[in-house]
């Protein structure tokens, strides 16, 4: 039932993978790997009583490359306006990451490889209707002599395209009832499109650190990321005192920690903490800091 429920809810946390170090160290050619999690959480997203997190990761390896899809869906069934619902998804490739040996089924890993990726995010509470990122990283893979630790360091550049929903869904209904001439005036002043959305794009520097540690039944996965914009996200928009935009180029900081305990070959108990600090939002009225703390179960194949 848990597996079925996971498959139904996985539609779409990106960036951090749920795969354990032992799996990543023993990849075989032309085999599909998968892992998914279902958990319930405590967070600061309003008055939610039931809030679920569904994760999915799939990985496929060839002789030279790896291809991975990471996704997460946060769903609150008790929130009528769905202000706490969000998901994000990433598709990335590790190009020239593997070194195939004829006499071995296990693919050896190279120390340096290229990592292009595509990322998508939707966040109802922040008003992010769509956030697309297209970028690439150069990754250095560190391996400890003990075999318990692996550490990837990545640096690159990313192009970001954002579609912001300026009004809440309730206020959007009110806005739509206004006279057409007045609506057009508001759109012109705020720089909105015909839907009342604000379209922005930017380039960002992208840095991340991903650490895996595994000892017997215990496994740890820590992701830390920083994205620094090349220009202020809302540069060039009208200066409106009662609707202030952020003026500085604040970095976006993300942390994702996964701790699991294996109870069988395929099933593990998992505890996760996700945090993102992003002061470069649409206005000061949008929360800069969000987090989730979850406990649940993961299933791998």
Short mmCIF file of C-alpha atoms in Angstrom, two decimals:
data_model
loop_
_atom_site.label_atom_id
_atom_site.label_comp_id
_atom_site.label_asym_id
_atom_site.label_seq_id
_atom_site.Cartn_x
_atom_site.Cartn_y
_atom_site.Cartn_z
CA UNK A 1 0.00 0.00 0.00
CA UNK A 2 2.88 2.38 0.79
CA UNK A 3 4.49 1.70 -2.59
CA UNK A 4 1.18 2.23 -4.39
CA UNK A 5 0.51 5.45 -2.49
CA UNK A 6 4.00 6.67 -3.36
CA UNK A 7 3.54 5.93 -7.04
CA UNK A 8 0.28 7.86 -7.07
CA UNK A 9 1.74 10.94 -5.34
CA UNK A 10 5.20 11.19 -6.87
CA UNK A 11 4.25 13.55 -9.73
CA UNK A 12 6.72 15.90 -9.00
CA UNK A 13 13.08 17.78 -3.39
CA UNK A 14 15.19 18.10 -6.15
CA UNK A 15 18.94 18.69 -5.87
CA UNK A 16 19.47 16.14 -3.10
CA UNK A 17 19.18 12.49 -4.07
CA UNK A 18 17.80 9.82 -1.78
CA UNK A 19 20.22 7.21 -3.14
CA UNK A 20 22.66 5.85 -0.57
CA UNK A 21 26.41 5.83 -1.00
CA UNK A 22 26.54 2.04 -1.39
CA UNK A 23 24.15 2.23 -4.35
CA UNK A 24 26.03 5.05 -6.08
CA UNK A 25 29.33 3.19 -5.61
CA UNK A 26 28.02 0.00 -7.22
CA UNK A 27 26.19 1.22 -10.32
CA UNK A 28 25.86 -1.25 -13.14
CA UNK A 29 25.48 -0.49 -16.81
CA UNK A 30 21.99 -0.32 -18.35
CA UNK A 31 20.16 -0.75 -15.04
CA UNK A 32 17.42 1.53 -13.68
CA UNK A 33 17.63 2.42 -9.99
CA UNK A 34 14.82 4.02 -8.02
CA UNK A 35 14.01 5.19 -4.51
CA UNK A 36 10.97 6.97 -3.11
CA UNK A 37 9.81 8.24 0.24
CA UNK A 38 6.53 9.10 1.91
CA UNK A 39 6.44 11.01 5.19
CA UNK A 40 4.47 13.43 7.31
CA UNK A 41 5.98 16.60 8.67
CA UNK A 42 6.02 19.48 11.10
CA UNK A 43 6.60 22.92 9.58
CA UNK A 44 5.79 26.62 9.81
CA UNK A 45 3.35 26.76 6.91
CA UNK A 46 0.29 28.15 8.68
CA UNK A 47 -2.33 26.05 10.48
CA UNK A 48 -1.95 22.82 8.53
CA UNK A 49 -2.94 19.67 10.40
CA UNK A 50 -2.05 17.09 7.78
CA UNK A 51 0.95 17.71 5.57
CA UNK A 52 2.64 15.02 3.48
CA UNK A 53 5.90 14.84 1.58
CA UNK A 54 6.42 12.45 -1.33
CA UNK A 55 9.88 12.06 -2.90
CA UNK A 56 11.11 10.17 -5.93
CA UNK A 57 14.54 9.62 -7.48
CA UNK A 58 15.40 7.54 -10.54
CA UNK A 59 18.88 6.91 -11.95
CA UNK A 60 20.10 5.19 -15.12
CA UNK A 61 23.77 4.58 -16.00
CA UNK A 62 25.50 3.93 -19.32
CA UNK A 63 29.18 3.14 -19.96
CA UNK A 64 30.14 6.82 -19.68
CA UNK A 65 27.18 8.79 -18.31
CA UNK A 66 24.52 8.82 -15.62
CA UNK A 67 21.03 10.30 -15.91
CA UNK A 68 19.00 11.17 -12.82
CA UNK A 69 15.52 12.55 -12.09
CA UNK A 70 14.88 14.01 -8.63
CA UNK A 71 11.49 15.23 -7.46
CA UNK A 72 9.46 16.18 -4.41
CA UNK A 73 5.83 17.06 -3.71
CA UNK A 74 4.70 18.82 -0.52
CA UNK A 75 0.95 18.44 -0.15
CA UNK A 76 -1.44 19.80 2.49
CA UNK A 77 -4.92 18.34 2.30
CA UNK A 78 -6.47 20.62 4.95
CA UNK A 79 -5.54 23.98 3.42
CA UNK A 80 -8.44 25.23 1.31
CA UNK A 81 -6.36 27.72 -0.68
CA UNK A 82 -3.40 25.33 -0.97
CA UNK A 83 -0.97 28.02 0.22
CA UNK A 84 1.42 25.43 1.61
CA UNK A 85 1.54 23.22 -1.46
CA UNK A 86 4.73 23.20 -3.54
CA UNK A 87 6.88 20.89 -5.60
CA UNK A 88 10.15 20.96 -7.47
CA UNK A 89 11.82 18.61 -9.89
CA UNK A 90 15.25 18.26 -11.50
CA UNK A 91 16.63 16.31 -14.42
CA UNK A 92 20.44 16.14 -14.51
CA UNK A 93 23.19 14.18 -16.21
CA UNK A 94 26.70 13.22 -15.14
CA UNK A 95 28.54 13.37 -18.46
CA UNK A 96 31.69 11.28 -18.79
CA UNK A 97 31.26 10.28 -15.15
CA UNK A 98 31.80 6.56 -15.61
CA UNK A 99 34.78 4.53 -16.77
CA UNK A 100 33.70 1.10 -17.99
CA UNK A 101 36.03 -1.87 -17.48
CA UNK A 102 35.45 -4.92 -19.66
CA UNK A 103 35.99 -7.47 -16.88
CA UNK A 104 33.84 -5.73 -14.28
CA UNK A 105 30.09 -5.24 -14.02
CA UNK A 106 30.51 -2.28 -11.66
CA UNK A 107 31.21 1.09 -13.29
CA UNK A 108 34.26 2.97 -11.97
CA UNK A 109 33.75 6.69 -11.25
CA UNK A 110 35.90 9.55 -12.50
CA UNK A 111 37.05 12.36 -10.22
CA UNK A 112 35.92 15.25 -12.49
CA UNK A 113 32.84 15.37 -14.72
CA UNK A 114 30.32 17.77 -16.27
CA UNK A 115 26.79 18.04 -14.85
CA UNK A 116 24.15 19.84 -16.98
CA UNK A 117 20.67 20.10 -15.43
CA UNK A 118 17.12 21.40 -15.84
CA UNK A 119 15.17 22.45 -12.74
CA UNK A 120 11.48 23.36 -12.26
CA UNK A 121 9.75 24.75 -9.14
CA UNK A 122 6.24 25.78 -8.12
CA UNK A 123 5.53 27.31 -4.71
CA UNK A 124 2.00 28.47 -3.93
CA UNK A 125 2.87 30.28 -0.71
CA UNK A 126 5.66 32.35 -2.25
CA UNK A 127 3.65 33.08 -5.37
CA UNK A 128 6.07 31.29 -7.70
CA UNK A 129 3.88 30.12 -10.54
CA UNK A 130 6.91 28.79 -12.46
CA UNK A 131 10.66 28.88 -11.90
CA UNK A 132 12.78 27.27 -14.59
CA UNK A 133 16.55 26.89 -14.33
CA UNK A 134 18.90 25.66 -17.04
CA UNK A 135 22.56 25.32 -16.12
CA UNK A 136 25.71 23.25 -15.91
CA UNK A 137 28.29 22.48 -13.22
CA UNK A 138 31.84 21.21 -13.13
CA UNK A 139 31.96 18.58 -10.37
CA UNK A 140 34.91 17.25 -8.41
CA UNK A 141 34.27 13.93 -6.63
CA UNK A 142 36.26 13.23 -3.45
CA UNK A 143 36.49 9.67 -2.07
CA UNK A 144 37.84 8.77 1.39
CA UNK A 145 40.31 5.94 1.96
CA UNK A 146 37.98 4.32 4.50
CA UNK A 147 35.23 3.93 1.91
CA UNK A 148 32.53 5.32 4.21
CA UNK A 149 32.56 8.86 2.83
CA UNK A 150 32.08 10.48 -0.56
CA UNK A 151 31.86 14.18 -1.30
CA UNK A 152 30.93 16.04 -4.49
CA UNK A 153 31.80 19.72 -5.00
CA UNK A 154 30.12 21.55 -7.86
CA UNK A 155 30.48 25.02 -9.38
CA UNK A 156 28.81 26.46 -12.45
CA UNK A 157 26.36 28.93 -13.93
CA UNK A 158 22.57 28.84 -14.31
CA UNK A 159 19.99 30.79 -16.33
CA UNK A 160 16.75 31.40 -14.41
CA UNK A 161 13.30 32.26 -15.80
CA UNK A 162 10.56 33.09 -13.27
CA UNK A 163 6.81 33.60 -13.48
CA UNK A 164 5.52 35.28 -10.29
CA UNK A 165 1.86 35.42 -9.33
CA UNK A 166 1.71 38.87 -7.68
CA UNK A 167 -1.78 38.56 -6.15
CA UNK A 168 -3.11 35.75 -3.97
CA UNK A 169 -5.83 33.67 -5.59
CA UNK A 170 -8.53 35.45 -3.54
CA UNK A 171 -7.24 38.91 -4.49
CA UNK A 172 -6.86 37.84 -8.12
CA UNK A 173 -10.61 37.20 -8.25
CA UNK A 174 -11.21 40.73 -6.94
CA UNK A 175 -8.71 42.19 -9.41
CA UNK A 176 -10.47 40.49 -12.31
CA UNK A 177 -13.74 42.31 -11.45
CA UNK A 178 -12.16 45.77 -11.81
CA UNK A 179 -12.87 47.93 -14.88
CA UNK A 180 -10.57 47.02 -17.82
CA UNK A 181 -9.01 50.51 -17.98
CA UNK A 182 -8.09 50.44 -14.29
CA UNK A 183 -6.67 46.92 -14.56
CA UNK A 184 -4.51 48.00 -17.48
CA UNK A 185 -3.23 50.95 -15.42
CA UNK A 186 -2.28 48.64 -12.53
CA UNK A 187 -0.55 46.22 -14.90
CA UNK A 188 1.45 49.05 -16.47
CA UNK A 189 2.54 50.49 -13.11
CA UNK A 190 3.58 47.12 -11.67
CA UNK A 191 4.98 45.71 -14.92
CA UNK A 192 2.52 42.78 -15.06
CA UNK A 193 1.32 40.72 -18.00
CA UNK A 194 -2.34 40.16 -18.92
CA UNK A 195 -2.71 37.43 -16.27
CA UNK A 196 -1.46 39.69 -13.48
CA UNK A 197 1.87 37.84 -13.38
CA UNK A 198 5.40 39.26 -13.33
CA UNK A 199 7.95 37.65 -15.66
CA UNK A 200 11.63 37.94 -14.75
CA UNK A 201 14.89 36.29 -15.77
CA UNK A 202 18.44 36.34 -14.45
CA UNK A 203 21.80 34.59 -14.47
CA UNK A 204 23.21 33.11 -11.27
CA UNK A 205 26.46 31.56 -10.11
CA UNK A 206 25.80 28.09 -8.73
CA UNK A 207 27.82 26.36 -5.99
CA UNK A 208 27.00 23.20 -4.07
CA UNK A 209 28.45 20.58 -1.76
CA UNK A 210 26.94 17.10 -1.47
CA UNK A 211 28.25 14.68 1.16
CA UNK A 212 27.35 11.02 1.66
CA UNK A 213 28.29 8.91 4.68
CA UNK A 214 27.30 5.29 5.27
CA UNK A 215 28.14 2.86 8.07
CA UNK A 216 26.30 -0.43 8.35
CA UNK A 217 22.57 0.38 8.52
CA UNK A 218 23.01 4.12 8.97
CA UNK A 219 23.19 6.51 6.03
CA UNK A 220 23.60 10.31 5.86
CA UNK A 221 23.17 12.63 2.88
CA UNK A 222 23.84 16.38 3.24
CA UNK A 223 23.34 18.94 0.45
CA UNK A 224 24.34 22.63 0.77
CA UNK A 225 23.76 25.00 -2.15
CA UNK A 226 24.26 28.69 -2.89
CA UNK A 227 23.05 30.63 -5.93
CA UNK A 228 24.27 34.22 -6.33
CA UNK A 229 22.47 36.43 -8.92
CA UNK A 230 24.50 38.52 -11.35
CA UNK A 231 22.00 41.37 -10.97
CA UNK A 232 19.21 42.30 -8.56
CA UNK A 233 16.26 40.00 -9.39
CA UNK A 234 13.84 42.91 -9.89
CA UNK A 235 16.14 45.45 -11.45
CA UNK A 236 14.40 47.91 -13.76
CA UNK A 237 10.90 47.68 -12.25
CA UNK A 238 9.05 50.86 -11.18
CA UNK A 239 10.02 52.30 -7.78
CA UNK A 240 6.75 52.19 -5.82
CA UNK A 241 7.03 53.17 -2.10
CA UNK A 242 4.00 51.14 -1.00
CA UNK A 243 5.10 48.05 -2.97
CA UNK A 244 8.87 47.84 -2.40
CA UNK A 245 11.09 45.47 -4.33
CA UNK A 246 14.37 44.19 -2.89
CA UNK A 247 17.31 46.20 -4.17
CA UNK A 248 20.25 43.97 -3.23
CA UNK A 249 21.62 40.82 -4.82
CA UNK A 250 20.90 38.38 -1.99
CA UNK A 251 22.18 34.80 -2.40
CA UNK A 252 19.72 31.91 -2.32
CA UNK A 253 20.88 29.35 0.28
CA UNK A 254 19.50 25.80 0.40
CA UNK A 255 20.20 22.99 2.87
CA UNK A 256 18.80 19.46 2.62
CA UNK A 257 19.70 16.77 5.17
CA UNK A 258 18.58 13.15 4.89
CA UNK A 259 19.25 10.56 7.61
CA UNK A 260 18.08 6.97 7.11
CA UNK A 261 18.19 3.65 8.94
CA UNK A 262 17.86 0.47 6.88
CA UNK A 263 15.40 -2.07 8.28
CA UNK A 264 15.43 -4.39 5.26
CA UNK A 265 17.03 -4.67 1.83
CA UNK A 266 14.47 -2.38 0.25
CA UNK A 267 12.91 -0.37 3.11
CA UNK A 268 14.45 2.29 5.35
CA UNK A 269 13.22 4.72 7.97
CA UNK A 270 14.08 8.26 6.93
CA UNK A 271 14.30 11.66 8.65
CA UNK A 272 14.74 14.78 6.52
CA UNK A 273 15.26 18.49 7.11
CA UNK A 274 14.89 20.98 4.25
CA UNK A 275 15.60 24.71 4.54
CA UNK A 276 15.80 27.56 2.06
CA UNK A 277 16.71 31.20 2.73
CA UNK A 278 15.93 33.43 -0.22
CA UNK A 279 15.70 37.16 0.54
CA UNK A 280 15.56 38.09 -3.12
CA UNK A 281 11.83 37.49 -3.38
CA UNK A 282 9.21 39.50 -5.21
CA UNK A 283 8.52 41.83 -2.25
CA UNK A 284 9.14 41.99 1.46
CA UNK A 285 5.69 40.47 1.98
CA UNK A 286 6.84 37.08 0.67
CA UNK A 287 8.50 34.83 3.32
CA UNK A 288 12.28 34.71 3.00
CA UNK A 289 12.69 31.49 4.98
CA UNK A 290 10.88 28.17 4.63
CA UNK A 291 11.66 24.78 6.12
CA UNK A 292 10.24 21.29 6.54
CA UNK A 293 11.11 18.55 9.03
CA UNK A 294 9.83 15.11 8.06
CA UNK A 295 9.89 11.52 9.28
CA UNK A 296 8.71 8.60 7.23
CA UNK A 297 9.72 5.59 5.15
CA UNK A 298 11.63 5.13 1.89
CA UNK A 299 11.45 2.26 -0.60
CA UNK A 300 14.29 1.42 -3.03
CA UNK A 301 14.63 -0.96 -5.97
#
